[in-house]
Amino acid sequence: MSEKKHKGDHGRRAEKHAAAQKQSALYSPATAHKPRRAYLRNWVYVWATLGVILAVTALIIGFGMMGWWDNLIGSILVVPVAAFGCMCVYDLALLLTACITFGEGMVNAGKNEQGQQMIFHASSVVRLEVRDKSDGSLPSDAPVYKNAELCFVMESGRINRRKVSRLTAKQLAKVKAALEAEKKFDTTQ
């Protein structure tokens, strides 16, 4: 066996490596294969929709237990109730996936009121504001914004607006952090 002393401290090195990984994950721009998403979920609507889905399921089970599926009225009523439940499941999926996507220096803020995709360079965004419907700027330190617009003010003067029914300060902070990380991405390559 060798008499040589072991050099280095693996525990400290592992801690430094983990801290560096966490730091780079927070501030590195996203790639096309793994975009960064800032979710804008409205949990009030999510839980309400989930409650409606449970009520529709209970109603369909109730139709079966009362024997309504065997008569004409029950078999006709179960079809629109089930169709409404399927529509609510689709709405729940949309509510859970509502986000702004960042990747390779680009921002995808969803669709505007005309139905066109709002995709733009993050580096051309001058500032990010939260505005109300009368186009007045809201304070940046509010805990919750209701029925507001998330506005990306561009260098050209154009404003890309994303309507939100409820936006928390935490969600706004995630959008700002992701936008700042994407501004560092070099789009000239």
Coordinates of C-alpha atoms in Angstrom, one line a residue:
M1 CA 0.0 0.0 0.0
S2 CA 1.1 3.5 -0.6
E3 CA 2.0 5.8 2.2
K4 CA 0.9 8.8 0.2
K5 CA -1.6 11.1 2.0
H6 CA -4.9 11.7 0.3
K7 CA -5.3 15.2 -1.1
G8 CA -8.5 17.2 -1.2
D9 CA -11.8 17.1 0.5
H10 CA -14.5 15.3 -1.4
G11 CA -17.3 16.6 0.7
R12 CA -16.4 20.2 0.2
R13 CA -15.8 19.6 -3.5
A14 CA -19.3 18.0 -3.9
E15 CA -20.9 21.0 -2.1
K16 CA -19.1 23.4 -4.4
H17 CA -20.2 21.4 -7.5
A18 CA -23.8 21.3 -6.3
A19 CA -23.8 25.0 -5.7
A20 CA -22.3 25.7 -9.1
Q21 CA -24.9 23.5 -10.8
K22 CA -27.7 25.2 -8.9
Q23 CA -26.4 28.6 -9.9
S24 CA -26.0 27.7 -13.5
A25 CA -29.5 26.2 -13.7
L26 CA -31.0 29.3 -12.3
Y27 CA -29.3 31.8 -14.5
S28 CA -28.4 29.9 -17.7
P29 CA -30.6 30.5 -20.7
A30 CA -32.9 27.7 -21.8
T31 CA -32.3 25.6 -24.9
A32 CA -34.7 24.5 -27.6
H33 CA -34.6 21.0 -26.2
K34 CA -35.3 22.1 -22.7
P35 CA -37.2 25.5 -22.6
R36 CA -37.8 27.3 -19.4
R37 CA -41.5 27.8 -18.5
A38 CA -42.9 30.4 -16.2
Y39 CA -46.3 28.9 -15.3
L40 CA -49.2 31.3 -14.9
R41 CA -51.6 28.9 -13.2
N42 CA -54.7 30.4 -11.6
W43 CA -55.3 27.9 -8.8
V44 CA -58.8 29.3 -8.0
Y45 CA -59.9 28.3 -11.5
V46 CA -58.1 25.0 -11.4
W47 CA -59.8 23.9 -8.1
A48 CA -63.2 25.1 -9.3
T49 CA -62.8 23.2 -12.5
L50 CA -61.7 20.1 -10.6
G51 CA -64.8 20.5 -8.4
V52 CA -67.1 20.6 -11.5
I53 CA -65.4 17.5 -12.9
L54 CA -66.1 15.7 -9.6
A55 CA -69.7 16.9 -9.6
V56 CA -70.2 15.7 -13.1
T57 CA -68.7 12.3 -12.2
A58 CA -71.0 12.0 -9.2
L59 CA -74.0 13.0 -11.3
I60 CA -73.2 10.3 -13.9
I61 CA -72.7 7.7 -11.1
G62 CA -76.0 8.9 -9.6
F63 CA -77.8 8.3 -12.9
G64 CA -76.5 4.8 -12.9
M65 CA -77.5 4.1 -9.3
M66 CA -81.0 5.4 -9.7
G67 CA -81.5 3.4 -12.9
W68 CA -81.9 6.4 -15.2
W69 CA -79.6 4.9 -17.8
D70 CA -82.2 2.3 -18.5
N71 CA -85.0 4.7 -19.5
L72 CA -85.1 7.2 -22.4
I73 CA -84.7 10.4 -20.4
G74 CA -81.7 9.3 -18.4
S75 CA -79.9 7.9 -21.5
I76 CA -80.4 11.2 -23.3
L77 CA -79.4 13.3 -20.3
V78 CA -76.2 11.4 -19.6
V79 CA -74.7 12.3 -23.0
P80 CA -74.7 16.2 -22.6
V81 CA -73.5 15.8 -18.9
A82 CA -70.7 13.5 -20.0
A83 CA -69.8 15.9 -22.9
F84 CA -69.7 18.8 -20.4
G85 CA -67.4 16.7 -18.2
C86 CA -65.0 16.0 -21.1
M87 CA -65.0 19.8 -21.9
C88 CA -64.1 20.5 -18.3
V89 CA -61.2 18.0 -18.4
Y90 CA -59.9 19.8 -21.5
D91 CA -60.2 23.1 -19.7
L92 CA -58.4 21.7 -16.7
A93 CA -55.5 20.7 -19.0
L94 CA -55.4 24.2 -20.5
L95 CA -55.4 25.8 -17.0
L96 CA -52.6 23.6 -15.8
T97 CA -50.3 24.3 -18.8
A98 CA -50.8 28.1 -19.0
C99 CA -47.3 29.5 -19.2
I100 CA -44.8 31.8 -20.8
T101 CA -42.0 29.9 -22.5
F102 CA -38.3 31.1 -22.8
G103 CA -35.7 29.4 -24.9
E104 CA -32.6 30.3 -27.0
G105 CA -33.0 34.0 -26.4
M106 CA -36.7 34.0 -27.5
V107 CA -39.9 34.5 -25.5
N108 CA -43.2 32.9 -26.4
A109 CA -45.9 34.8 -24.5
G110 CA -48.8 32.9 -26.1
K111 CA -51.5 34.4 -28.4
N112 CA -52.7 38.0 -28.5
E113 CA -56.3 39.1 -28.9
Q114 CA -56.1 38.7 -32.7
G115 CA -55.0 35.0 -32.3
Q116 CA -51.4 35.6 -33.4
Q117 CA -48.4 34.1 -31.6
M118 CA -46.4 36.6 -29.6
I119 CA -42.8 35.3 -30.1
F120 CA -40.0 37.9 -29.8
H121 CA -36.4 38.3 -28.8
A122 CA -35.8 38.7 -25.1
S123 CA -33.0 41.1 -25.7
S124 CA -35.4 43.6 -27.4
V125 CA -37.6 43.8 -24.2
V126 CA -36.9 47.1 -22.5
R127 CA -39.1 46.4 -19.4
L128 CA -41.8 44.2 -18.1
E129 CA -44.8 45.8 -16.5
V130 CA -48.1 44.8 -15.0
R131 CA -51.0 47.0 -16.2
D132 CA -54.7 47.2 -15.6
K133 CA -57.4 47.3 -18.3
S134 CA -57.3 51.1 -18.5
D135 CA -53.6 50.8 -19.4
G136 CA -52.4 52.2 -16.1
S137 CA -49.3 50.8 -14.6
L138 CA -49.9 48.8 -11.4
P139 CA -47.4 48.8 -8.4
S140 CA -44.6 46.3 -8.7
D141 CA -44.9 45.2 -5.0
A142 CA -48.5 44.0 -5.0
P143 CA -48.9 40.4 -3.7
V144 CA -51.7 39.5 -6.2
Y145 CA -52.8 41.1 -9.5
K146 CA -56.3 40.4 -10.7
N147 CA -57.6 40.9 -14.2
A148 CA -54.4 42.5 -15.3
E149 CA -52.1 42.4 -18.4
L150 CA -48.5 41.3 -18.3
C151 CA -46.8 43.8 -20.8
F152 CA -43.5 43.3 -22.5
V153 CA -42.5 46.8 -23.7
M154 CA -40.2 46.4 -26.7
E155 CA -37.4 48.7 -28.0
S156 CA -39.5 49.5 -31.1
G157 CA -42.3 50.9 -28.9
R158 CA -44.6 47.9 -29.5
I159 CA -46.2 46.3 -26.4
N160 CA -46.9 42.6 -26.3
R161 CA -49.7 42.0 -23.8
R162 CA -50.6 38.8 -22.1
K163 CA -53.9 38.9 -20.2
V164 CA -53.9 37.1 -16.8
S165 CA -56.9 36.7 -14.5
R166 CA -54.7 36.3 -11.4
L167 CA -51.0 36.8 -11.1
T168 CA -49.1 36.4 -7.9
A169 CA -45.8 38.2 -7.0
K170 CA -44.0 34.8 -7.0
Q171 CA -45.2 34.1 -10.6
L172 CA -44.1 37.6 -11.7
A173 CA -40.7 37.2 -10.1
K174 CA -40.2 33.9 -12.0
V175 CA -41.1 35.6 -15.3
K176 CA -38.7 38.4 -14.6
A177 CA -35.9 36.0 -13.6
A178 CA -36.4 33.9 -16.8
L179 CA -36.5 37.0 -18.9
E180 CA -33.3 38.3 -17.5
A181 CA -31.6 34.9 -18.0
E182 CA -32.8 34.9 -21.7
K183 CA -31.5 38.4 -22.3
K184 CA -28.0 37.0 -21.7
F185 CA -28.3 34.5 -24.5
D186 CA -26.3 35.4 -27.6
T187 CA -28.7 35.4 -30.6
T188 CA -26.1 36.5 -33.1
Q189 CA -24.7 33.0 -33.6

